[in-house]
Structures are given as structure tokens and as C-alpha cells.
Amino acid sequence: MAATRNVTPPKFNDITGAIRMLAVDAVQKANSGHPGAPMGMAEIADVLWNRHLRHNPANPKWPDRDRFILSNGHGSMLIYALLHLSGYDLPMDELKRFRQMHSKTPGHPEYGYTPGIETTGGPLGQGITNAVGMAMAEKLLAAEFNKPDHEIVNHHTYVFMGDGCMMEGISHEACALAGTWGLGKLMAFWDDNNISIDGHVDGWFTDDTPKRFESYGWHVLSVNGHDPEAVDAAINAGKKVTDKPTLICCRTIIGAGSPNKADTHDVHGAALGDAEVAATREHIGWKYPPFEIPKHVYEAWDARTKGAGLEKLWNNKFAEYKAAFPKEAAEFERRIKGDLPANWKAHAADVLVKTNEKAETIATRKASQNAINALAPVLPEFLGGSADLTGSNLTNWTGCKHLRGKGTGNYISYGVREFGMSHIMNGMALHGGLLPFGGTFLMFSEYARNAIRMSALMKQRVIYVFTHDSIGLGEDGPTHQPVEQTATLRYIPNMELWRPCDTVESAAAWVAAVERHDGPTSLVFSRQNLAFQKRDAAQIANIRKGAYILSEAAGGKPQAVIIATGSEVNLAMEAQKLLAAGGINIRVVSMPSTNVFDKQDQSYKDSVLPKGIKRVAVEAGVTGGWYKYVGLDGAIVGMDCFGESAPAPELFKHFGFTAENVVKAVKSVL
């Protein structure tokens, strides 16, 4: 076996052999997968899971369990082997169905598919970023709920990560913040095997990684990853450092155990082949056929009794806490469950009524801040923030506590780190107990796009606040003026996007986002002032349906319907007046959320957009998605080009967003 940078190969035994051969056999059976990382990290996994990890296979959602994240998620057979061996509800038949349709062992770990999987670990660098969010959530909840002699929040977050995680830019964003925040209960293990898909990494990855992490403020250790006692000592040393996260650099041999393919990229992402599988069995002394684990190995790995005992100890501790602090205990239980406060419905309804009574004409980004201010007093789980744009996004609120450095609070300045912010928020949501929201310019959602997609894929309750939503941004020009972003965010499955037209719709959008528990919400707000629109109580209630009749045609018989969102709703209202003066009766529909409207029953959709009536859509963005609502015989007032640098009023006129142009579009379809 070759040795990577003089790494001493492992001493093979059945305990680690079970991990190696489950990975080898599952990948071979599927003829697809990545055996190298599980084989190379077997000793690290053995030490962490059997000597340190606090978890209960019978209850994967125990609140004070340690979190384990496989950031190098391509090595998914490692975590599947660990879950199966330690006693989770992941039977051997599922390992035999690795990477097959509807199995609990998909190609990368998927949150919600497999008991014990804490996050979807696919795109590299994102697992460690989730882990930073989880560790931060643990820190904030501990500061809020723990009392002297009553610690109910006290757990670690452990991460396995590979060279790819280190190379991805998001890891720089997240790990720098982890050091700044002093996340002492975060511990990462770098599988330093010097191999990626293209081969030995010396030609494209020459960072001094330990010094990089030291500069972030991490505690850094280096060990031979195949020496169990050295790994154990490093973990113990890391636990003693409570004001810094710990990185353990584990020098390993990828594919350790394969006599002919170890330490090569051939073992990274492909089955070994029948001959090498047989040779590996002989080389490591594994005497058992595929998918057979002997009794003594199961007994060595079984964590069910120990896990039940750990959870029982915590339950007893929580019972004592509950007796001493009943109010705090009830709040903790509510927060962990994700329930809303008992007075939420009444409070939210009151916010909408008062917002309507004020009838303010302001920018919807300011309307958003007003909504946050109104809702925050009953939502202690709110954890706001911005990617260095607080003064523009207006995501802070009266009385929020700004988190700085290693302190605590409920408002975070993430710095110019849109991607890191977004996936850290995913980690916080996955941890539970917090409702994270974060802001940036809508244009910079592009930097965060993959994390936003992961929010939707994992069905996480994360709120994205995107301001400066169109060419209404003005003088900053086309690099900052979003044109296609609103449309493409709508296309993400399980995303709900709201683009409100005034203060009332903004408040309603915030209420809807808070009440949503099965996925993320994108709230899209304007920089410029938008006119208040008058409504009755029924119309306010119908905002929650995504679209509603804002202004009916004279006599209730429309000749055409104008559909608009955000800043263009007032244009539609002005066009309605101009058309009425010419004897053309028009219905104006405000559609703040196409995603929510699409979920309504057909009878409601038909009541808003009657069949057989011509339609015109108006939105300061790309036009393609609107044909779904106007049909091929309708018209769209939009823009399929980039913007220009000029004051907003000039831009709207230049690109045709005027009442007169809307009138022209309506007449063109009649």
C-alpha cells in the first residue's frame, strides 16, 4: 500500500473493517459511489462514534444530542455504515439498495430520508457551513436557557470534511465566522488525504490549511488519522479549548485497505471492481461475505443502551429544570417543537389591522422593518441578520441585541458573506429553536443561490429578505439591478416568494413566512416608496392566497384583467383609471406570490382570473414566467434585457413601465 506523505497505514481489525467493507460492497453492488473516503476515515469514525459522540439511535431527534455532519457527503456510505452498525433504524437491506430509487441510502446524505442524518450533505463546503450554524444555535440557546446548575443545552457539533470542502469558497466564509464567534463546541476533522477527483491535489490545492484556520481563530491539531489513540487524544484536547472551534488535521490514505488502489484517485469515486474487492478482503483480513456483519462487531458498535442512558440522564436533568424554571422550560419545549406562541394568531391579525389603518406610502423595505418591529415582541426565536447591508435591508429592529465577536445576541452582521450567511441559517433552522432570517440585495441572491436551493430541498424554515428589487434601485446600474432574479427564485421547487406592493401586503407576507413550517420564504422588497392601496377586510384576508382582486371593474364585469406585483401594482391602478375614462372596464389583480396562488383550489383561481377574459401582466423583470397566467394571447409589460445607470423614475419611463404603456398593452389584447 502506498503511503501519503509518510502516513503510517492503519492496523486493520474487524471494527473498522466493517466500515470499509460495507462501503466497498455497497458501492460495488450499485456500481456507483465513493468508497475511498469511508475507507480512509474508518479509524477516525470509530474513535468519534464509539468514544465521544453523545447520541441515541432510538431517538435521532433528542434535543441535546451531539450533531454529526458528513460534509464530504460523497462518502455517504461512511455515515450509512455508522448508522446501521450503531443501531439506528437503517436495516442491512437499505445498505444493499445504496443509490437505488426510494431507498434510505441515496447517493449523498439527504435530510428527511434517513434517521440520524442531520443535513443534506452534497455540495462540498456546505456541511461545514451548516455545522457552524448548528454550533451557533447551540451557543445562543445555551446562553438563553441554561441556568446555574441547570444546563439543558450542552452538546458538540462534529464535522467530517475533505479537501473539496476546504477548497470551496463557502468554507472560508463560514469558518472565518466560526473563529470570530468563538464556537468552542464545534470540532471539524479534515480528511487530509491529498487526493481529489483529478488526482493528487498538489497542482491545485497548496494552501497552508493549518495556518489558514489558525488565522481564523481556530484551535488546530495535526495527527495521523489512522492512529486511534492519537485521534482520541486530539479530540480530548479539543474539548478543553472552549473559546475556539477545533480543527483536527487527519493525515490519511484514501482507500486505505485496497492493496492496489489506495492513495490514488481511482478509489475516490468508482467501484473497486471484483478483483480488487476480493484483494481488499484478503488484505484487511475480513473473512465475511458481502453485507454480513458478525455478532461481535455488532456488539462492539451498538450504541442503543448507552444512548438510552444518556438521554435518560438528560430527561432527568430537564425535569429538574422544569420544576425550578417552569416558564423557561415551556418556552424551550415550544421553541424546539417549532410551535408558534399561543397569542400569535391574535397578535398577527392586530398587526395587519394597524398597518392598514396607518395607510403609509413608504418603501416596502421600510414596511418590512415595521413588520419585524411589530412581530418581534412575541417571537423570541427571531434571529435576524444581514450580509453587511443592515442600513439598506432594514432587517434590524428596536430592542434587538447585536451580536459582536464571541458574544451573544439576536441580530448578526455576517459581513459580506451572502452564501455563508444563507447556509449558516440553514444550519440554525436544522438545529431547531430559532427562526433565522437574513438580508441582502436581491441581486446578491445569486451568490447565495445554492444555499437557498438547499433550504427548499430540505424544507427548512428560513426567511430570506431581499431588498432593492428591480431597476427601481436606480443609479447603481445594471450590475446591481435585478431583472431575472425574482423569476428564477420562483422557479425553485418548494420556495414561496412574495413581492408585496405596499405596507399591508408586506406585513401579510411576513406573517405568512413566519407561519410556514415546510420550507423557506423569499421576501422581495423595494428601495423606493410605493403607494398605499385601500382594501377591505376580505381583501386583506385574501392576500394570504397569493393573489386577489385589488380593484374590480365597473359593474363587476371586466373586459380584461391586469395582473401586477410590487412596485407595478400602482401602475396597474393608474392604467385602470385611464382605461375607465375611455370606457374600458378593467379588473386589477395583485399577485404578491405566484407560488402561493398556484396552490389554491381551481374555483378560487377562476374567481380571480376568469376564464375567457384577456389578461395583461406587469412586472419590472423578465417576462417568461408570466405566460402561465396571461396565455399566448395575453400581453406582458416587462423587460428581457439588463438595466441602465440612471435615477429610478427615468429608468421606469425608459423601459416602458408607465401607465400609458400598460393601457397600450391592454388595448392590444382587446
XYZ file of C-alpha atoms in Angstrom:
670
model
C 0.000 0.000 0.000
C 1.288 3.445 -0.893
C 1.668 5.955 1.929
C 0.549 9.556 1.509
C 3.291 11.894 2.772
C 4.719 9.175 5.032
C 1.402 8.380 6.690
C 1.581 5.157 8.687
C -1.070 2.762 7.330
C -3.753 1.526 9.718
C -3.636 -1.663 11.741
C -6.663 -3.476 10.382
C -9.309 -5.017 12.626
C -12.909 -6.120 12.351
C -14.330 -2.969 13.984
C -13.017 -0.658 11.280
C -13.143 -3.435 8.705
C -16.928 -3.382 8.945
C -16.972 0.235 7.773
C -14.513 -0.434 4.972
C -16.257 -3.481 3.586
C -19.798 -2.121 3.892
C -18.649 0.837 1.809
C -16.771 -1.344 -0.671
C -19.601 -3.866 -1.078
C -22.407 -1.304 -1.343
C -20.558 0.735 -3.971
C -19.641 -2.434 -5.857
C -23.262 -3.660 -5.841
C -24.553 -0.292 -7.049
C -21.592 0.095 -9.432
C -21.676 3.721 -8.332
C -20.343 5.698 -5.398
C -17.258 6.788 -3.492
C -15.534 4.109 -1.386
C -12.267 5.987 -0.806
C -13.332 8.415 1.929
C -15.111 5.816 4.124
C -12.096 3.513 3.866
C -9.687 6.316 4.707
C -11.690 7.710 7.636
C -12.646 4.423 9.294
C -10.371 4.875 12.332
C -11.468 8.495 12.877
C -15.111 7.426 12.707
C -14.535 4.542 15.127
C -12.942 6.810 17.738
C -15.516 9.595 17.449
C -18.624 7.437 17.384
C -17.566 4.834 19.932
C -15.735 7.024 22.438
C -17.191 10.526 22.211
C -20.444 11.028 20.281
C -23.487 11.538 22.525
C -26.472 10.211 20.601
C -29.371 7.811 20.956
C -30.158 5.628 17.915
C -33.694 5.104 19.254
C -34.386 8.857 19.201
C -32.491 10.703 16.458
C -34.212 13.971 17.464
C -33.211 14.038 21.143
C -32.701 17.803 21.664
C -29.324 17.703 23.441
C -27.672 15.085 21.222
C -24.356 15.845 19.614
C -24.677 16.691 15.935
C -22.602 14.806 13.381
C -22.222 16.191 9.859
C -20.599 14.447 6.905
C -19.579 17.487 4.873
C -17.713 15.323 2.349
C -21.083 13.814 1.558
C -19.922 11.854 -1.464
C -18.555 9.396 1.119
C -22.120 8.711 2.208
C -21.561 5.008 2.797
C -19.465 6.042 5.793
C -22.425 7.540 7.614
C -24.797 4.821 6.452
C -22.420 2.214 7.844
C -22.133 4.121 11.127
C -25.895 4.500 11.488
C -26.540 0.844 10.703
C -23.800 -0.517 12.964
C -24.657 1.682 15.948
C -28.318 0.691 15.940
C -30.364 3.246 14.004
C -33.423 2.182 12.043
C -31.418 1.546 8.899
C -31.548 -2.175 8.147
C -28.995 -4.001 6.019
C -31.478 -4.269 3.162
C -31.262 -0.491 2.798
C -27.472 -0.634 2.532
C -27.883 -3.253 -0.167
C -30.105 -0.752 -2.005
C -27.470 2.004 -1.928
C -28.204 4.707 -4.536
C -31.416 2.995 -5.668
C -34.870 4.516 -6.111
C -36.642 5.388 -2.848
C -34.010 3.765 -0.660
C -32.946 5.299 2.646
C -29.374 5.289 1.326
C -29.299 7.851 -1.505
C -26.059 8.821 -3.221
C -25.483 11.730 -0.863
C -26.976 12.003 2.643
C -30.417 13.597 2.306
C -32.166 15.205 5.265
C -35.553 13.602 5.867
C -34.736 10.309 4.140
C -32.623 8.521 6.717
C -32.893 8.540 10.537
C -29.790 10.147 12.017
C -28.968 12.354 9.027
C -28.744 15.924 10.329
C -28.423 17.722 6.980
C -28.220 17.102 3.271
C -24.506 16.674 2.647
C -23.904 17.000 -1.043
C -22.441 20.252 -2.345
C -18.972 20.448 -0.824
C -18.319 23.024 1.852
C -21.956 23.297 2.773
C -21.912 20.666 5.528
C -19.256 22.517 7.500
C -21.269 25.701 6.960
C -24.419 24.039 8.313
C -22.348 22.886 11.257
C -21.277 26.465 12.007
C -24.979 27.375 12.117
C -25.764 24.439 14.392
C -22.922 25.288 16.761
C -24.038 28.908 16.846
C -27.607 27.813 17.583
C -26.332 25.678 20.472
C -24.371 28.622 21.848
C -27.279 31.073 21.631
C -29.833 28.669 23.114
C -27.433 27.763 25.932
C -26.966 31.445 26.740
C -30.721 31.983 26.749
C -31.957 28.908 28.608
C -29.178 27.486 30.791
C -29.207 28.421 34.465
C -26.614 27.873 37.200
C -26.522 24.130 37.946
C -29.152 23.563 35.233
C -27.552 23.070 31.823
C -30.129 21.721 29.379
C -28.262 22.836 26.241
C -24.739 21.436 26.182
C -23.688 19.484 23.127
C -20.993 19.398 20.457
C -21.170 19.623 16.681
C -18.733 17.328 14.877
C -17.906 17.542 11.179
C -16.005 15.355 8.752
C -14.708 17.320 5.782
C -12.450 16.671 2.818
C -10.148 18.622 0.552
C -13.109 19.661 -1.592
C -14.816 21.251 1.400
C -11.622 23.168 2.106
C -11.363 24.405 -1.477
C -14.955 25.613 -1.849
C -15.248 29.317 -1.102
C -18.174 28.916 1.269
C -15.914 27.162 3.788
C -13.768 30.310 4.002
C -16.862 32.416 4.725
C -18.264 30.105 7.383
C -15.046 29.048 9.100
C -13.846 32.636 9.440
C -17.106 33.454 11.226
C -16.825 30.362 13.437
C -13.483 31.626 14.699
C -14.771 35.148 15.213
C -17.752 33.789 17.119
C -15.592 31.521 19.299
C -17.647 28.380 18.729
C -15.826 26.185 21.210
C -18.191 23.223 20.775
C -17.539 22.928 17.059
C -14.964 20.316 16.052
C -14.019 19.537 12.454
C -11.931 16.630 11.172
C -10.125 17.290 7.893
C -9.535 14.139 5.873
C -6.127 15.263 4.607
C -5.533 12.546 2.001
C -4.051 14.708 -0.790
C -6.451 13.290 -3.415
C -9.439 14.675 -5.308
C -11.179 13.555 -8.492
C -8.426 14.813 -10.786
C -5.665 13.131 -8.796
C -3.099 14.337 -6.274
C -4.032 17.878 -5.271
C -0.521 19.318 -5.238
C -1.175 21.090 -8.525
C -4.280 22.982 -7.376
C -4.507 22.944 -3.585
C -1.364 24.195 -1.871
C -2.866 26.258 0.963
C -1.211 26.067 4.347
C -4.509 24.909 5.777
C -3.483 24.751 9.451
C -2.199 28.331 9.342
C -5.307 29.426 7.487
C -7.509 28.108 10.279
C -5.234 29.469 12.967
C -5.627 32.887 11.349
C -9.405 32.461 11.608
C -9.055 31.942 15.344
C -9.349 28.148 15.413
C -7.506 25.697 17.652
C -5.602 23.468 15.209
C -4.126 20.000 15.789
C -2.493 17.528 13.408
C -2.489 13.736 13.756
C -2.107 10.506 11.835
C -5.750 9.738 11.065
C -5.075 6.013 11.196
C -3.786 6.130 14.795
C -6.851 5.751 17.046
C -5.064 6.847 20.217
C -3.708 9.983 18.545
C -7.191 10.845 17.248
C -8.686 10.252 20.693
C -6.080 12.446 22.365
C -6.733 15.231 19.844
C -10.477 15.123 20.495
C -9.903 15.322 24.238
C -7.505 18.227 23.756
C -10.006 19.996 21.530
C -12.767 19.681 24.101
C -10.642 21.511 26.635
C -10.463 24.597 24.416
C -13.855 26.214 24.980
C -13.404 29.601 23.327
C -12.308 28.422 19.874
C -13.538 25.855 17.367
C -11.122 22.980 16.793
C -9.774 21.638 13.507
C -8.088 18.240 13.661
C -5.974 17.749 10.542
C -6.021 13.993 9.988
C -3.399 12.721 7.580
C -4.930 9.674 5.928
C -4.602 7.326 2.973
C -7.649 7.427 0.730
C -8.991 3.939 0.165
C -6.877 2.514 2.985
C -7.205 -1.281 2.766
C -7.254 -1.529 -1.017
C -3.843 -3.049 -1.869
C -3.651 -1.674 -5.421
C -5.831 1.452 -5.497
C -5.214 3.149 -2.129
C -3.651 6.598 -2.372
C -4.948 7.093 -5.925
C -7.889 8.927 -7.408
C -9.112 5.568 -8.780
C -10.608 4.789 -5.369
C -12.197 8.214 -4.931
C -15.379 7.902 -6.969
C -15.749 4.465 -8.520
C -16.353 0.860 -7.554
C -13.157 -1.092 -6.950
C -14.049 -3.951 -9.280
C -14.496 -7.613 -8.355
C -10.810 -8.459 -8.311
C -9.824 -5.523 -6.098
C -12.768 -6.147 -3.765
C -11.518 -9.702 -3.233
C -7.961 -8.459 -2.786
C -9.136 -5.886 -0.232
C -10.932 -8.541 1.784
C -7.778 -10.582 1.979
C -5.553 -7.572 2.670
C -7.516 -6.357 5.714
C -8.372 -9.829 6.980
C -12.130 -9.534 6.521
C -13.415 -13.110 6.449
C -17.089 -12.455 5.836
C -19.159 -12.328 2.633
C -20.758 -9.107 1.364
C -23.201 -7.435 3.790
C -22.574 -9.944 6.578
C -21.516 -8.473 9.922
C -20.507 -10.894 12.687
C -22.101 -10.707 16.108
C -19.002 -9.459 17.911
C -18.762 -6.479 15.548
C -22.409 -5.520 16.048
C -21.914 -5.779 19.809
C -18.869 -3.527 19.672
C -20.708 -0.844 17.692
C -24.158 -0.999 19.333
C -24.896 2.414 20.884
C -28.529 1.812 21.854
C -28.067 1.050 25.547
C -25.524 3.787 26.080
C -27.609 6.241 24.063
C -30.773 5.481 26.014
C -28.863 6.078 29.223
C -27.514 9.410 28.024
C -30.966 10.593 27.005
C -32.440 9.410 30.313
C -29.855 11.446 32.201
C -30.816 14.492 30.162
C -34.529 13.857 30.678
C -33.944 13.771 34.429
C -31.940 16.968 34.204
C -34.698 18.623 32.180
C -37.327 17.501 34.701
C -35.338 19.258 37.444
C -35.025 22.336 35.233
C -38.769 22.283 34.583
C -39.532 22.146 38.274
C -37.219 25.075 39.007
C -37.992 27.153 35.899
C -41.401 26.131 34.534
C -41.844 29.180 32.309
C -38.435 28.792 30.662
C -38.944 25.041 30.246
C -42.276 25.553 28.497
C -40.697 28.124 26.197
C -37.795 25.793 25.408
C -40.188 22.958 24.536
C -42.263 25.259 22.317
C -39.192 26.525 20.514
C -37.711 23.070 19.908
C -41.041 21.848 18.515
C -41.233 24.900 16.258
C -44.671 25.879 17.528
C -45.800 29.494 17.447
C -46.720 31.340 20.662
C -50.263 30.921 21.948
C -51.036 34.580 21.262
C -49.565 34.559 17.757
C -52.784 34.495 15.714
C -54.365 37.384 17.579
C -51.161 39.402 17.510
C -50.598 38.864 13.778
C -54.168 39.848 12.977
C -53.786 43.015 15.061
C -50.580 43.903 13.193
C -52.412 43.707 9.868
C -55.290 45.850 11.116
C -52.989 48.539 12.482
C -50.830 48.516 9.355
C -53.923 49.040 7.237
C -55.117 51.881 9.472
C -51.805 53.741 9.126
C -52.131 53.740 5.336
C -48.477 54.690 4.827
C -46.807 55.309 1.499
C -43.259 54.106 2.118
C -40.690 51.762 0.581
C -41.601 48.132 1.167
C -38.145 47.546 2.693
C -39.240 50.035 5.390
C -42.635 48.349 5.570
C -40.736 45.095 6.149
C -38.820 46.630 9.041
C -42.085 47.910 10.510
C -43.475 44.377 10.305
C -40.381 42.931 12.000
C -40.712 45.519 14.772
C -44.358 44.620 15.241
C -43.835 40.836 15.260
C -40.560 40.544 17.183
C -42.031 41.152 20.665
C -43.934 37.850 20.503
C -41.204 35.902 18.650
C -38.148 35.484 20.875
C -36.959 32.845 18.396
C -36.295 35.569 15.804
C -32.614 35.641 14.819
C -32.107 38.379 12.280
C -29.147 39.486 10.272
C -27.719 40.924 7.106
C -24.714 40.432 4.846
C -23.236 43.864 5.625
C -26.342 45.737 4.456
C -28.334 46.316 7.633
C -28.835 50.004 6.875
C -30.177 49.137 3.424
C -32.048 45.898 4.102
C -33.568 47.302 7.328
C -33.545 43.849 8.917
C -32.816 45.088 12.445
C -35.490 46.148 14.903
C -35.980 48.176 18.045
C -34.533 46.331 21.009
C -32.616 43.699 19.058
C -29.253 42.803 20.543
C -26.422 42.998 18.025
C -24.093 40.008 18.300
C -20.435 41.024 18.113
C -17.377 38.799 18.250
C -17.677 36.000 20.780
C -20.746 37.450 22.485
C -24.393 36.532 22.045
C -27.463 38.314 20.746
C -30.335 38.003 18.308
C -29.029 40.064 15.405
C -25.960 39.104 13.346
C -23.847 41.106 10.949
C -22.498 38.334 8.742
C -20.158 40.596 6.787
C -20.050 40.382 3.007
C -20.835 36.665 3.025
C -24.204 36.059 1.341
C -23.561 32.366 0.642
C -22.168 31.662 4.090
C -24.982 33.564 5.793
C -27.644 31.614 3.936
C -26.289 28.166 4.700
C -25.450 29.075 8.286
C -29.127 29.977 8.610
C -29.999 26.533 7.230
C -27.864 25.014 9.981
C -29.632 27.097 12.620
C -33.026 26.015 11.307
C -31.945 22.358 11.204
C -30.739 22.598 14.795
C -34.094 23.916 15.978
C -35.157 26.536 18.492
C -34.500 29.577 16.302
C -36.239 31.260 13.357
C -33.437 32.759 11.266
C -33.813 35.465 8.659
C -31.130 37.326 6.762
C -30.981 40.133 4.263
C -29.048 41.223 1.210
C -29.787 42.944 -2.093
C -31.935 40.806 -4.381
C -29.132 40.795 -6.943
C -26.811 39.109 -4.460
C -29.185 36.200 -4.021
C -27.065 34.901 -6.902
C -24.109 34.467 -4.558
C -26.331 32.517 -2.160
C -28.286 30.541 -4.744
C -27.146 27.033 -3.854
C -27.831 27.548 -0.149
C -31.282 28.928 -0.987
C -31.939 25.852 -3.090
C -30.838 23.658 -0.177
C -33.315 25.453 2.116
C -36.076 24.408 -0.252
C -34.731 20.896 -0.782
C -34.528 20.287 2.979
C -37.857 22.081 3.653
C -36.250 24.387 6.181
C -37.969 27.352 7.820
C -35.596 30.092 6.714
C -36.652 33.596 5.668
C -34.684 35.477 3.031
C -35.111 39.252 2.948
C -34.174 40.626 -0.482
C -34.346 44.384 -0.981
C -33.667 46.737 -3.911
C -35.821 44.503 -6.039
C -35.712 45.958 -9.571
C -34.455 48.748 -11.797
C -36.011 50.898 -9.090
C -32.598 50.532 -7.456
C -31.547 53.295 -9.817
C -28.096 54.763 -10.159
C -26.058 51.705 -9.122
C -26.759 50.395 -12.593
C -27.263 47.009 -14.245
C -24.744 45.121 -12.082
C -26.992 45.797 -9.091
C -30.397 45.898 -10.791
C -32.124 42.501 -10.589
C -34.030 41.562 -13.727
C -34.256 37.758 -13.731
C -33.767 37.031 -10.013
C -37.395 37.252 -8.874
C -38.481 34.910 -11.643
C -35.760 32.344 -11.068
C -36.337 32.263 -7.312
C -39.994 31.472 -8.050
C -38.836 28.502 -10.106
C -37.116 26.798 -7.148
C -39.389 23.917 -6.058
C -40.824 24.430 -2.561
C -39.818 28.106 -2.457
C -42.506 30.657 -1.645
C -41.655 34.120 -2.927
C -43.580 37.273 -2.021
C -43.204 40.604 -3.806
C -45.604 42.919 -1.933
C -46.918 46.196 -3.284
C -47.328 48.172 -0.049
C -47.270 48.089 3.748
C -50.239 45.754 4.200
C -49.004 43.172 1.728
C -45.545 43.404 3.304
C -46.942 42.641 6.750
C -49.064 39.819 5.352
C -46.016 38.356 3.625
C -44.064 38.374 6.888
C -46.935 36.670 8.719
C -47.098 34.003 6.012
C -43.336 33.440 6.203
C -43.403 33.037 9.981
C -46.324 30.619 9.818
C -44.736 28.449 7.141
C -43.109 25.323 8.570
C -42.407 23.237 5.463
C -39.962 25.369 3.540
C -38.233 28.710 3.030
C -39.685 32.058 2.027
C -38.144 34.812 -0.078
C -39.455 38.306 0.687
C -38.694 40.799 -2.084
C -38.887 44.495 -1.204
C -38.441 47.839 -2.940
C -35.952 50.605 -2.331
C -38.385 53.312 -3.494
C -41.655 54.415 -1.891
C -44.774 52.565 -3.041
C -48.287 53.923 -2.782
C -50.643 52.514 -0.147
C -53.608 50.633 -1.615
C -57.040 50.715 0.007
C -58.652 47.375 0.844
C -61.470 45.926 2.871
C -61.137 43.097 5.399
C -61.965 40.392 2.839
C -59.236 41.619 0.524
C -56.714 41.663 3.366
C -57.628 38.059 4.171
C -57.204 37.058 0.525
C -53.643 38.364 0.374
C -52.708 35.060 2.044
C -53.950 33.253 -1.074
C -51.156 34.755 -3.152
C -53.377 36.805 -5.451
C -56.667 38.638 -5.087
C -58.871 41.238 -6.707
C -57.496 44.575 -5.589
C -59.798 46.746 -7.702
C -62.854 45.437 -9.538
C -64.007 46.622 -12.915
C -67.010 48.918 -13.036
C -70.148 46.823 -12.746
C -68.090 43.752 -11.866
C -67.750 42.711 -15.490
C -64.134 43.097 -16.589
C -63.205 43.267 -20.239
C -59.638 42.404 -19.283
C -57.539 41.725 -16.195
C -54.267 43.423 -15.290
C -52.043 41.306 -13.038
C -49.214 43.099 -11.241
C -46.770 42.719 -8.366
C -44.757 45.027 -6.144
C -43.987 48.468 -7.493
C -46.012 47.828 -10.641
C -49.341 47.403 -8.834
C -49.822 51.154 -8.646
C -49.127 51.372 -12.384
C -51.968 48.917 -12.914
C -54.264 51.028 -10.759
C -53.397 54.164 -12.737
C -53.929 52.321 -16.020
C -57.328 51.129 -14.787
C -58.407 54.745 -14.301
C -57.176 55.798 -17.741
C -58.936 52.880 -19.387
C -62.155 53.527 -17.472
C -62.133 57.086 -18.772
C -62.137 55.605 -22.255
C -64.988 53.222 -21.487
C -62.894 50.082 -20.957
C -63.593 48.273 -17.677
C -60.595 46.510 -16.153
C -60.031 44.333 -13.102
C -56.726 44.793 -11.244
C -55.301 41.707 -9.568
C -52.404 42.000 -7.170
C -50.377 38.785 -7.182
C -47.698 39.112 -4.485
C -46.979 35.363 -4.531
C -47.384 33.279 -7.662
C -46.204 30.213 -5.713
C -48.961 30.532 -3.119
C -51.624 31.390 -5.688
C -50.756 28.249 -7.652
C -51.602 26.144 -4.568
C -55.174 27.456 -4.315
C -58.136 25.405 -5.489
C -59.322 25.901 -9.039
C -62.534 27.636 -8.068
C -60.643 30.402 -6.265
C -58.142 30.783 -9.100
C -61.020 31.057 -11.583
C -62.731 33.663 -9.410
C -59.628 35.850 -9.558
C -58.646 35.151 -13.167
C -61.886 34.283 -15.006
C -61.575 32.014 -17.996
C -62.126 33.659 -21.340
C -61.071 37.123 -20.159
C -57.907 38.585 -21.714
C -55.033 39.293 -19.341
C -52.017 41.585 -19.122
C -49.189 41.113 -16.622
C -46.960 43.938 -15.398
C -43.664 43.368 -13.580
C -40.272 45.064 -13.793
C -38.446 41.876 -14.694
C -38.174 39.116 -17.272
C -41.401 38.098 -18.952
C -41.159 34.324 -19.491
C -42.934 33.119 -16.354
C -45.949 35.340 -16.871
C -47.251 33.482 -19.930
C -48.523 30.889 -17.460
C -51.077 33.455 -16.300
C -51.802 35.543 -19.400
C -51.623 32.804 -22.040
C -50.198 33.193 -25.511
C -52.954 35.647 -26.414
C -52.211 37.921 -23.467
C -49.581 40.636 -23.090
C -46.741 41.304 -20.684
C -45.223 44.630 -19.742
C -41.753 43.568 -18.616
C -38.135 43.636 -19.694
C -35.933 40.957 -21.185
C -32.743 42.971 -21.078
C -30.423 44.429 -18.462
C -30.923 47.849 -16.910
C -29.022 51.115 -17.091
C -27.455 53.508 -14.604
C -29.879 56.384 -14.015
C -32.402 57.634 -11.463
C -35.281 55.212 -10.964
C -38.053 57.417 -12.472
C -36.064 57.775 -15.684
C -35.442 54.053 -15.847
C -39.105 53.129 -15.413
C -40.059 55.516 -18.187
C -37.234 54.350 -20.464
C -38.153 50.662 -20.106
C -41.871 51.236 -20.593
C -43.157 50.947 -17.040
C -45.730 53.714 -17.347
C -49.481 53.753 -17.010
C -49.745 54.780 -20.658
C -47.762 51.744 -21.791
C -49.926 49.445 -19.679
C -53.006 50.987 -21.309
C -51.447 50.312 -24.698
C -50.811 46.661 -23.761
C -54.413 46.196 -22.627
C -55.778 47.666 -25.812
C -53.501 45.386 -27.828
C -55.229 42.278 -26.453
C -58.794 43.560 -26.764
